[in-house]
XYZ file of C-alpha atoms in Angstrom:
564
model
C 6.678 18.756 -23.321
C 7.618 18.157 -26.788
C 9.600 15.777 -29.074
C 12.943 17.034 -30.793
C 15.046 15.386 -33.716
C 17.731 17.078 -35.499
C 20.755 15.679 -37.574
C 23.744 16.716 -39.068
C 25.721 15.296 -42.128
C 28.897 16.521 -43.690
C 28.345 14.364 -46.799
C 24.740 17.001 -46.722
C 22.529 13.663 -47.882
C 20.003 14.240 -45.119
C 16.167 14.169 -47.105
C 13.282 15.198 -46.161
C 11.433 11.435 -45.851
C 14.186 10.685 -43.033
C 12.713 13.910 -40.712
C 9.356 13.433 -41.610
C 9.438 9.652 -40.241
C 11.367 10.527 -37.740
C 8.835 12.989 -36.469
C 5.945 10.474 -37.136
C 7.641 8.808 -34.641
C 7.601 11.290 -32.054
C 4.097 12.600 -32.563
C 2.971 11.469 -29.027
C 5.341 13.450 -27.632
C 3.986 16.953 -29.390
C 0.630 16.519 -31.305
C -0.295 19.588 -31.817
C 2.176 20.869 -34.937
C 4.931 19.559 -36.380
C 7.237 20.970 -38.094
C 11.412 21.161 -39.485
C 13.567 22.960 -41.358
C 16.371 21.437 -43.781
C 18.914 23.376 -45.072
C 19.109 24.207 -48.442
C 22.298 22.154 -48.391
C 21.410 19.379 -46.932
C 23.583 18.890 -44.171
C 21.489 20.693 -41.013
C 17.857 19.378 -40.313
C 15.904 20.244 -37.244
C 12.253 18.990 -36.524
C 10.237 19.599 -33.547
C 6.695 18.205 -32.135
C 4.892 20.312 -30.267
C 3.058 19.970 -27.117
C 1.256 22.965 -26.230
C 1.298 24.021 -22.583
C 2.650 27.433 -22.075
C 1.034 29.240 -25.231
C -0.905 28.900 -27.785
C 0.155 26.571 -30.548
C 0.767 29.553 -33.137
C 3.173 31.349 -30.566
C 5.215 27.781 -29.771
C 5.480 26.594 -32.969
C 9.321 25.084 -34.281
C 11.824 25.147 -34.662
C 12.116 28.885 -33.887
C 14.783 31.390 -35.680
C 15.713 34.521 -35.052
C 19.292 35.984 -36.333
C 21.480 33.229 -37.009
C 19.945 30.930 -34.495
C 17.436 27.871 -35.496
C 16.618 26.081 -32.310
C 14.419 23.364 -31.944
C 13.427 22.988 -28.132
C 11.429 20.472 -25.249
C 11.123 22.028 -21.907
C 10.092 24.333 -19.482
C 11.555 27.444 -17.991
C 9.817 28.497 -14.997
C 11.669 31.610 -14.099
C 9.943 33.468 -17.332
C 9.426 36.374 -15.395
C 13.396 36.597 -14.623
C 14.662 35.719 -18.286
C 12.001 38.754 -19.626
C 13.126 41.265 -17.334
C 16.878 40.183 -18.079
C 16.048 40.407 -22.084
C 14.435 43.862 -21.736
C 16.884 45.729 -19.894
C 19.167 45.116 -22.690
C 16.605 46.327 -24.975
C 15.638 43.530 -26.224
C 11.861 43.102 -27.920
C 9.898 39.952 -26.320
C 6.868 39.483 -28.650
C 4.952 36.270 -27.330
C 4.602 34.660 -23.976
C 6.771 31.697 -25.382
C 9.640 30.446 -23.385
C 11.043 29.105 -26.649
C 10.859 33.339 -27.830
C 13.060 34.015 -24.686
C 15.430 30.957 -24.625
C 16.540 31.641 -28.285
C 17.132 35.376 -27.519
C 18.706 34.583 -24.145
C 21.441 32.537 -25.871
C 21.526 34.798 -28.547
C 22.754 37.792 -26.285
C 23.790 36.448 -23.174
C 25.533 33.036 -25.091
C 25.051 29.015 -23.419
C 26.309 30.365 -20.136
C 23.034 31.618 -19.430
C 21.642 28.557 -18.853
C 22.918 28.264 -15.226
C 20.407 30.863 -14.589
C 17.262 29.204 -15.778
C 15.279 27.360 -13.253
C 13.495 24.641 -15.287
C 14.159 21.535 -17.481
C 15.402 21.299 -21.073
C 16.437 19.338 -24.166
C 17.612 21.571 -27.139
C 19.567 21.397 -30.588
C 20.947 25.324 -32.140
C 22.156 25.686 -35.514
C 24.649 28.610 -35.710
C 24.586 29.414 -39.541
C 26.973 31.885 -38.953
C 29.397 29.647 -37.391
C 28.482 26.283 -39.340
C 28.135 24.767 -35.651
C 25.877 22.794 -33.931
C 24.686 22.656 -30.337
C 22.954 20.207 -28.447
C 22.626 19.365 -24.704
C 19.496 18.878 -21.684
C 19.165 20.285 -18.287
C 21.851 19.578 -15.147
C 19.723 16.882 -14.131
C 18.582 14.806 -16.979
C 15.040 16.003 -16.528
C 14.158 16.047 -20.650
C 15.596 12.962 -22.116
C 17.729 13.086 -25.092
C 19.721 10.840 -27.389
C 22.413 11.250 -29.951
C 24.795 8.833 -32.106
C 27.129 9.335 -35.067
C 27.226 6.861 -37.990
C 29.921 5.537 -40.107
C 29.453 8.433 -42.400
C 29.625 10.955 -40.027
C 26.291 12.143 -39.652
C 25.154 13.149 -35.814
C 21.932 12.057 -34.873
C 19.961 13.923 -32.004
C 16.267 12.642 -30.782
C 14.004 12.727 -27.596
C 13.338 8.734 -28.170
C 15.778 6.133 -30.358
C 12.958 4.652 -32.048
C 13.276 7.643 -34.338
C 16.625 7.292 -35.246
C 16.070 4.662 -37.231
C 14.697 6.353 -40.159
C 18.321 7.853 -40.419
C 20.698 6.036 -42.910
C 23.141 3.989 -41.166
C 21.225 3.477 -37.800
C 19.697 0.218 -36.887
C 18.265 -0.763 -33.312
C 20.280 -3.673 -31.799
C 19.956 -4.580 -28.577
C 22.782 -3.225 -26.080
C 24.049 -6.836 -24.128
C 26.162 -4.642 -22.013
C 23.414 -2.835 -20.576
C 21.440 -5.672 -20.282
C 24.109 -7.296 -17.919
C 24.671 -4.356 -15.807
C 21.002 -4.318 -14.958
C 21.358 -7.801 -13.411
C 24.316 -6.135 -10.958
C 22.587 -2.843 -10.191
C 19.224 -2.656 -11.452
C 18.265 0.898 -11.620
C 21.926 1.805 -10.242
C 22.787 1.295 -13.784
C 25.097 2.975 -16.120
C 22.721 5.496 -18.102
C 25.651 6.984 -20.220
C 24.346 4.081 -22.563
C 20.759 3.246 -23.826
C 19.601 0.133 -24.345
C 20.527 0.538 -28.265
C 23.870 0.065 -29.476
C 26.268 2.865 -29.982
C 23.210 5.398 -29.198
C 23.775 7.246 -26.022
C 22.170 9.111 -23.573
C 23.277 12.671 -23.415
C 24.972 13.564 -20.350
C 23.101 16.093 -17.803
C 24.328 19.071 -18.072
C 26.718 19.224 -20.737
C 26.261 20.957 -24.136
C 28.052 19.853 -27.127
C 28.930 21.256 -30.237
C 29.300 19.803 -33.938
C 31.737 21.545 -35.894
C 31.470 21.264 -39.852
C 33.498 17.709 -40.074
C 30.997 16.160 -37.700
C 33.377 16.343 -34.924
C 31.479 16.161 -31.473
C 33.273 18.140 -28.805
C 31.697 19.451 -25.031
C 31.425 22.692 -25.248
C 30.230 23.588 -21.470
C 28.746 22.654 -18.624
C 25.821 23.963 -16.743
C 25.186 23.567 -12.999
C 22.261 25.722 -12.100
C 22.696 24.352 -8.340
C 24.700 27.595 -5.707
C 25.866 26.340 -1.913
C 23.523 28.092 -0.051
C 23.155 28.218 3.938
C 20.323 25.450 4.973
C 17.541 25.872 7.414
C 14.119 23.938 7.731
C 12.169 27.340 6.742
C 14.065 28.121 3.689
C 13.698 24.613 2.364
C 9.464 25.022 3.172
C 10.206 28.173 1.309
C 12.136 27.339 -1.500
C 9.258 24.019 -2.269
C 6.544 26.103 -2.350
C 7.905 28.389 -4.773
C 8.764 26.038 -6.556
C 5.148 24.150 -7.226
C 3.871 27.715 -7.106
C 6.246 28.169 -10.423
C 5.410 24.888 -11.677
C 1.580 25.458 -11.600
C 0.464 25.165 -15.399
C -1.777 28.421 -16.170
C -3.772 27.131 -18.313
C -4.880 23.831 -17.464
C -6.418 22.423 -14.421
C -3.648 20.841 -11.435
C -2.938 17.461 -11.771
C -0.575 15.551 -8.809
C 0.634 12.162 -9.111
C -0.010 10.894 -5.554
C 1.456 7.869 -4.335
C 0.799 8.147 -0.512
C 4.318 8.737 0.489
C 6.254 11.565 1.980
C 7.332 13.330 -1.463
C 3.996 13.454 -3.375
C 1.931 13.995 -0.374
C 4.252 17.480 0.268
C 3.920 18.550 -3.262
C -0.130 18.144 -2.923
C -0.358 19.609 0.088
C 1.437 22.745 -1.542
C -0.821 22.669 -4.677
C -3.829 22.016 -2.259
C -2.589 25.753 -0.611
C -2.346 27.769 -3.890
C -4.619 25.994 -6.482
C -8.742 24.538 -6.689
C -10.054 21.871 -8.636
C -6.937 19.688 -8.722
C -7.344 16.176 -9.308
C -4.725 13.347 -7.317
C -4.108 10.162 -9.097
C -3.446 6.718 -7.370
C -2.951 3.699 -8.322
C -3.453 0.278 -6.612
C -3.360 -2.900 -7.812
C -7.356 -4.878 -8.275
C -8.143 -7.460 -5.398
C -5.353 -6.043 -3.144
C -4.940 -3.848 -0.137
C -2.169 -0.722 -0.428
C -0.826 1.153 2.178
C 0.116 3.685 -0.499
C -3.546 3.694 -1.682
C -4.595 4.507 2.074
C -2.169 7.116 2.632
C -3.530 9.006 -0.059
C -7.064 8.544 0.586
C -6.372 10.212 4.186
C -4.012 12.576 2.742
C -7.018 13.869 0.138
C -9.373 13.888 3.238
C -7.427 16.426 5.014
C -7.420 18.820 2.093
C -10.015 21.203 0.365
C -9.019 21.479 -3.031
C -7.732 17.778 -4.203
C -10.190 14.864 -5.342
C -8.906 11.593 -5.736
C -8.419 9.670 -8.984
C -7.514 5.906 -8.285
C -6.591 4.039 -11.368
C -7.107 0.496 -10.869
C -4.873 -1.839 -12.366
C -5.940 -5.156 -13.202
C -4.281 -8.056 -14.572
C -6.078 -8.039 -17.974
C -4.727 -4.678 -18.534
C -1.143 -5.532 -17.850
C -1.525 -8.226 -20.269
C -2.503 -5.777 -22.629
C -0.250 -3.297 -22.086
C 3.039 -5.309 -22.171
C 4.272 -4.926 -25.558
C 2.952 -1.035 -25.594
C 4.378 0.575 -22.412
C 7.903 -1.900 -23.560
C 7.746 0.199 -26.428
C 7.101 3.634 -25.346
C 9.972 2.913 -21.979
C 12.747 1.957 -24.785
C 13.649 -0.818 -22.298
C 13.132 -4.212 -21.026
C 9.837 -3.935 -18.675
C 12.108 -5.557 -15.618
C 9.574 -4.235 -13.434
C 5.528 -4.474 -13.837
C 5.401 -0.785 -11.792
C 6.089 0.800 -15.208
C 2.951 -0.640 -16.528
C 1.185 0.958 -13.355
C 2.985 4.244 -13.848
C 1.724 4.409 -17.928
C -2.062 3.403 -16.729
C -1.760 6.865 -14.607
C -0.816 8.959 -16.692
C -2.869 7.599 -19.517
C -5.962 8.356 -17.034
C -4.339 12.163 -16.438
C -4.693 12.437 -19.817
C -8.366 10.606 -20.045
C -9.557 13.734 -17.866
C -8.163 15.950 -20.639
C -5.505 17.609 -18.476
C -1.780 18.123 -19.834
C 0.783 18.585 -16.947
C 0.733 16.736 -14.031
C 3.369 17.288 -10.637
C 5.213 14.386 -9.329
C 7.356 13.808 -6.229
C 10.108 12.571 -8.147
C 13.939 13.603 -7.308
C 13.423 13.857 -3.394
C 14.672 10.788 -2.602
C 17.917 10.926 -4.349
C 18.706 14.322 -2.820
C 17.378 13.662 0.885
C 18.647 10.401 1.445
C 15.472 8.652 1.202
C 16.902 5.027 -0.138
C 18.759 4.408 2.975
C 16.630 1.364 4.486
C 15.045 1.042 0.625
C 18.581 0.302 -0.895
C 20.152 -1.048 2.624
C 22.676 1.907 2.590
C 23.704 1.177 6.325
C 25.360 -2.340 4.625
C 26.566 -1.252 1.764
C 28.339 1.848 3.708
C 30.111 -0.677 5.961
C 31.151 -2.149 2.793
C 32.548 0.719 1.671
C 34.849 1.261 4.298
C 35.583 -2.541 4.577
C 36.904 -2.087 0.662
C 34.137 -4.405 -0.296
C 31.675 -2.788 -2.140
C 32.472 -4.299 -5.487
C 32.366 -7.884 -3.217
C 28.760 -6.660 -2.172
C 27.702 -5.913 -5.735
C 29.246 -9.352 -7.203
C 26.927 -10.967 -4.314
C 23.924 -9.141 -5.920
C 24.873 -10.097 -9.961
C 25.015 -13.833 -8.322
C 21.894 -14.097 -6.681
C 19.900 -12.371 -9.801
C 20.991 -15.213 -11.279
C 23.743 -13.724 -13.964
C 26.727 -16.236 -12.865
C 24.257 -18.868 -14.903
C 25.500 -16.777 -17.554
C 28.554 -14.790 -17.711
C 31.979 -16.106 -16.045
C 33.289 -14.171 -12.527
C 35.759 -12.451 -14.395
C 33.265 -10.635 -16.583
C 30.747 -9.803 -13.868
C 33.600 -8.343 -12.120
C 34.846 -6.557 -15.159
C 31.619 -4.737 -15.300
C 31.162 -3.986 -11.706
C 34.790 -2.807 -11.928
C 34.312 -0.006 -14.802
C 30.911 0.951 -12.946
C 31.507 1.962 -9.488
C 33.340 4.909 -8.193
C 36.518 5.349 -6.397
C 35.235 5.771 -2.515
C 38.776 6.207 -1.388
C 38.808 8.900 1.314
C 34.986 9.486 1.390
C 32.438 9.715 3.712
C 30.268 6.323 2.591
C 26.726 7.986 2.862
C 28.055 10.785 0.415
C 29.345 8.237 -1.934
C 26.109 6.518 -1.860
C 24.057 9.838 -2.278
C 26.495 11.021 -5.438
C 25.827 7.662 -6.540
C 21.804 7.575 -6.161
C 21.943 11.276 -8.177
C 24.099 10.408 -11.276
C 22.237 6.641 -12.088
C 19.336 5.928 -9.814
C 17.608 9.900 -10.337
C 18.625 9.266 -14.031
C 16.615 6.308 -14.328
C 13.867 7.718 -13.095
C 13.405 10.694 -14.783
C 13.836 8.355 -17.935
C 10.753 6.715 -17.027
C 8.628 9.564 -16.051
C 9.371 10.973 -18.871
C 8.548 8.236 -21.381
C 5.759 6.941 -19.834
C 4.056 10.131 -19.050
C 5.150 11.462 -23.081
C 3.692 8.642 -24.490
C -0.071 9.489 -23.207
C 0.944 13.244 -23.842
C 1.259 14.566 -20.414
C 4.079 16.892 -19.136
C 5.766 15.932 -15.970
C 6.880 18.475 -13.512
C 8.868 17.975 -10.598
C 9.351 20.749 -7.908
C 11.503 18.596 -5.728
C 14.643 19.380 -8.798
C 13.843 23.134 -8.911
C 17.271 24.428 -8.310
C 16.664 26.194 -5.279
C 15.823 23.134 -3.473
C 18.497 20.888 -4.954
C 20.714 23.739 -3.573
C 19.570 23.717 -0.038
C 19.559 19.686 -0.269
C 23.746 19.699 -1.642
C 24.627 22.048 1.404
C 23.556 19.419 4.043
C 26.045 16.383 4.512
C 24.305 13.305 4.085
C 24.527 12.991 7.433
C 22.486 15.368 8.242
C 19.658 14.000 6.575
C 19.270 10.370 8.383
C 19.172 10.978 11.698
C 18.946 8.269 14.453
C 17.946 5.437 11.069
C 15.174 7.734 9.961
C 16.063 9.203 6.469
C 14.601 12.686 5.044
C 14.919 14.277 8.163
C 15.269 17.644 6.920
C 11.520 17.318 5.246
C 10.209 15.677 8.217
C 10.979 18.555 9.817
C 9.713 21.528 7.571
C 6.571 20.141 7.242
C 5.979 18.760 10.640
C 2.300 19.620 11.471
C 1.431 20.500 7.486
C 1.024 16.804 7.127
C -0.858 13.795 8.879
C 0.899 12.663 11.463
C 1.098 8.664 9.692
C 2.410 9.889 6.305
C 5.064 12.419 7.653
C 6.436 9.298 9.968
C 6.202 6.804 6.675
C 9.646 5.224 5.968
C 10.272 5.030 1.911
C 8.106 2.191 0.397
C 8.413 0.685 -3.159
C 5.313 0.831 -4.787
C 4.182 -2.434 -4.175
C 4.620 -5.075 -6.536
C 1.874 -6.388 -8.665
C 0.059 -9.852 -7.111
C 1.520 -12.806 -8.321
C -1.492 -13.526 -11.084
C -0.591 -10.432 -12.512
C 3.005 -11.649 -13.513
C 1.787 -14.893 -14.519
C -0.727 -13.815 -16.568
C 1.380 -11.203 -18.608
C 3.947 -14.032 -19.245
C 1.555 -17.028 -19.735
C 0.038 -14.816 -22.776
C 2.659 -12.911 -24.143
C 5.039 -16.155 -24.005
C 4.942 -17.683 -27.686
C 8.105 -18.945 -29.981
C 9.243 -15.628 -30.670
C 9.677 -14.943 -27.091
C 12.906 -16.958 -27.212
C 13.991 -15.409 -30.054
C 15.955 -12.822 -28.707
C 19.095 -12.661 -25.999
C 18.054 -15.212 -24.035
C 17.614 -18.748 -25.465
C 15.084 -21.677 -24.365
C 18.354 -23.141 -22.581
C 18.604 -20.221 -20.661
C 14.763 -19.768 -19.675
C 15.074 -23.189 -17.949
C 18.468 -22.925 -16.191
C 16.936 -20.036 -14.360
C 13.857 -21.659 -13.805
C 16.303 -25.097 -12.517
C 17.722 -22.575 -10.235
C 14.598 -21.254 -8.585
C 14.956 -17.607 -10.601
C 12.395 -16.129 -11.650
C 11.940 -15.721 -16.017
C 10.417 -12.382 -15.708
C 13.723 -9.889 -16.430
C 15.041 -12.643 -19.357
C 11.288 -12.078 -20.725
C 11.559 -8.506 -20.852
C 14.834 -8.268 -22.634
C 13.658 -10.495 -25.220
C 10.313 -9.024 -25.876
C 12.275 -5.418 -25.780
C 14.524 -7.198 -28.846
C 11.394 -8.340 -30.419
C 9.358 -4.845 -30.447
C 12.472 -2.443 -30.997
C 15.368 -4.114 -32.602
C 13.939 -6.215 -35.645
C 15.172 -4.950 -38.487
C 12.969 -2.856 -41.061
């Protein structure tokens, strides 16, 4: 993929030092070219960095214009063929192979609209000269991350990461306490309309908004690429092998990111079918013995076109690593799996290669956290009215009533969770799961897979599938306790008989060395310099908590919000 910044100013005081730091900034994300434009006025500046996957770096390069229209663009459309053929039967010249070419001209023609017919992922920003108006928006599902804010002034801000922001007059990182709290309720069931920054926010899925000359933000649509369509077991085999087929970069070798399970052992199996010399990576943690990592291996041996990778993660790298991966996530490292995630794709990388699959997004749609998350309880909490009584349970025993009164953890967990009143409890929990857990994710994988410059791409949130998946009730997909049904199915006999029976796992987490070695040499003085004071650090410790989370915020203060 790429990295994208843009801004626009009424008081037209935007310089060229604030873009060109910005994009500094970004350069993992797109090291090929950068580039921008600034107009002559100052109020409009776009800048792109470019990752080169689909063409060659002198077709791709932005941000693009043509008429009126100055785009700057991250993403992938993988129904080229369909947005060519659409482009020349209204006469329409296509002159490169780049999807940026045929996204610009698509919009140009056929207006924003369009977008519900692109199968693929997205983060742009268009400048309409003609109109003095700017647009900016991502993909339904959040796939491409992207950021905006307005100062005092006026000015909007757009950018793939924060961290470039704060070249901007009027924008300094502070850390977001809010968020901060509402990870101690729901972990990665948090809010993500906010970042981690204050008053920066995360631009919702699917919406495109527009900036009139004032600096007035306003939404000006909404895409949702996803039809009702009728389900069976063969169009959903169908509809995922298309859709890796699609995905399959053409020219670089296949890479998978393979964890063992049901989800990434599918989309390998389905590379393994159309595609040679593709390489699966692992991880596992040094010293210990994985289920995950032995699922793979017999996965790999089954198959005639995959070679393993394992990346072994050892407690010396971790340590290493810390303050780095904090960094390129843009949040506190609550969990040492990010650290595992980075070291892969910093090996697909290693081995040269540039886009790598991922079974991301399958669990969110099929219903695959239902023993992970304990859906069964909180769905008889739901129809007991106590949901927000189960969540206030959780905020206690993470240990945040050391620190905030009952009133205010309920006051968060009250402006958080949805109105279940006359819903089926499953479906709440699966809407749920899609708009904050899925979110998350895709936030990760796509800063932690950036920041080593690998593309991800995920087949499981190719449209047609998330179709078929939104046309089943939930119910439909855990069947007699076993979640994922519907995949179980279509692939029964396509996969070994131990992985297709798997029930979700977490990767596993890290031995306990591993922990105690990141903290016992990344703890110093300035490690209680942050959110979370001394005081705190032992009241959690009194009460048998564990430091790690309170660490993580304060090192994430440390690396991202000091001032300049």
């Amino acid at each position: 993929m790429c990295g994208i910044f843009a801004a626009y100013s009424p008081a037209a005081d935007i310089r060229l030092e604030y873009v060109s730091n910005a994009l500094a900034e970004l350069n993992h994300r797109g090291p090929d070219f950068n580039d921008y434009y600034i107009s002559s006025d100052g109020k409009v500046a776009l800048g792109h960095a470019l990752l080169a996957i689909a063409d060659a770096t002198e077709f791709s390069r932005q941000p693009i214009q043509f008429e009126h229209l100055r785009m700057t663009y991250n993403g992938e459309i993988y129904n080229v063929s369909e947005v060519r053929k659409d482009l020349i039967s209204t006469g329409v010249t296509v002159t490169t192979t780049s999807d940026s070419e045929l996204l610009i001209k698509a919009i140009y023609y056929f207006g924003l609209g369009y977008l519900n017919k692109i199968t693929g992922c997205y983060a742009f920003v268009i400048f309409d000269s003609k109109l003095g108006t700017l647009y900016f928006g991502r993909d339904p599902y959040g796939e491409k991350q992207l950021v905006w804010t307005q100062t005092e002034t006026g000015a909007v801000v757009i950018s793939s990461e924060s961290k470039a922001m704060k070249h901007m007059p009027g924008i300094e990182l502070r850390t977001n306490v809010k968020r901060v709290w509402q990870d101690f309720i729901f972990g990665f069931y948090s809010p993500r309309d906010e970042t981690y920054f204050e008053n920066i926010n995360n631009v919702e899925p699917g919406v495109i908004f527009s900036v009139d000359a004032t600096g007035k933000v306003s939404e000006h649509t909404k895409i949702d690429s996803s039809v009702l369509v009728p389900y069976s077991d063969e169009a959903l085999l169908g509809a995922l092998s298309c859709a890796v087929k699609n995905q399959i970069p053409d020219k670089f070798p296949s890479a998978v990111i393979l964890s063992g399970g049901l989800d990434s052992s599918i989309i390998t199996s389905l590379l393994d079918k159309q595609r040679t010399n593709i390489q699966a990576f692992t991880a596992y943690y040094d010293g210990t013995v994985s289920a995950d990592f032995s699922s793979a291996k017999k996965l790999v041996s089954t198959l005639n076109n995959t070679r393993l990778q394992p990346v072994c993660v050892t407690p010396d790298e971790g340590t290493d690593l810390f303050s780095k991966v904090t960094y390129s996530l843009e949040e506190p490292l609550l969990d040492q799996v990010y650290i595992s995630q980075y070291l892969l794709y910093r090996s697909v990388s290693q081995k040269g290669l540039r886009v790598a699959m991922n079974g991301q997004g399958a669990d969110e749609f099929w219903c695959g956290y239902n023993h992970h998350y304990d859906f069964p309880t909180q769905s008889m909490a739901i129809l007991n009215h106590r949901w927000h009584d189960y969540y206030f349970q959780k905020a206690i025993g993470s240990g945040l009533g050391l620190i905030l009164t009952e009133l205010e953890i309920k006051t968060l967990i009250e402006e958080h969770l949805p109105d279940p009143a006359g819903k089926e409890p499953l479906e709440v929990l699966t809407d749920f799961s899609i708009k904050n857990h899925l979110r998350a994710m895709l936030c990760h994988e796509d800063r932690l897979s950036m920041a080593s410059s690998v593309e991800v791409r995920l087949p499981f949130l190719d449209r047609h599938v998330t179709s078929l998946a939104l046309s089943l009730a939930a119910k439909d997909k855990v069947v007699d306790g076993v979640e994922k049904m519907p995949l179980r199915r279509a692939f029964a006999g396509r996969q070994p008989h131990e992985i297709l029976q798997r029930r979700k796992l977490a990767f596993p987490d890290a031995p306990a060395k591993n922990y105690s070695e990141i903290l016992a040499s990344n703890i110093n003085t300035e490690c209680f310099d942050g959110l979370f004071s001394r005081e705190d650090f032992k009241s959690f410790e009194r009460d048998g908590k564990s430091p790690w989370a309170m660490f993580g915020v304060n090192a994430f203060n440390n690396l991202l919000c000091r001032k300049r």
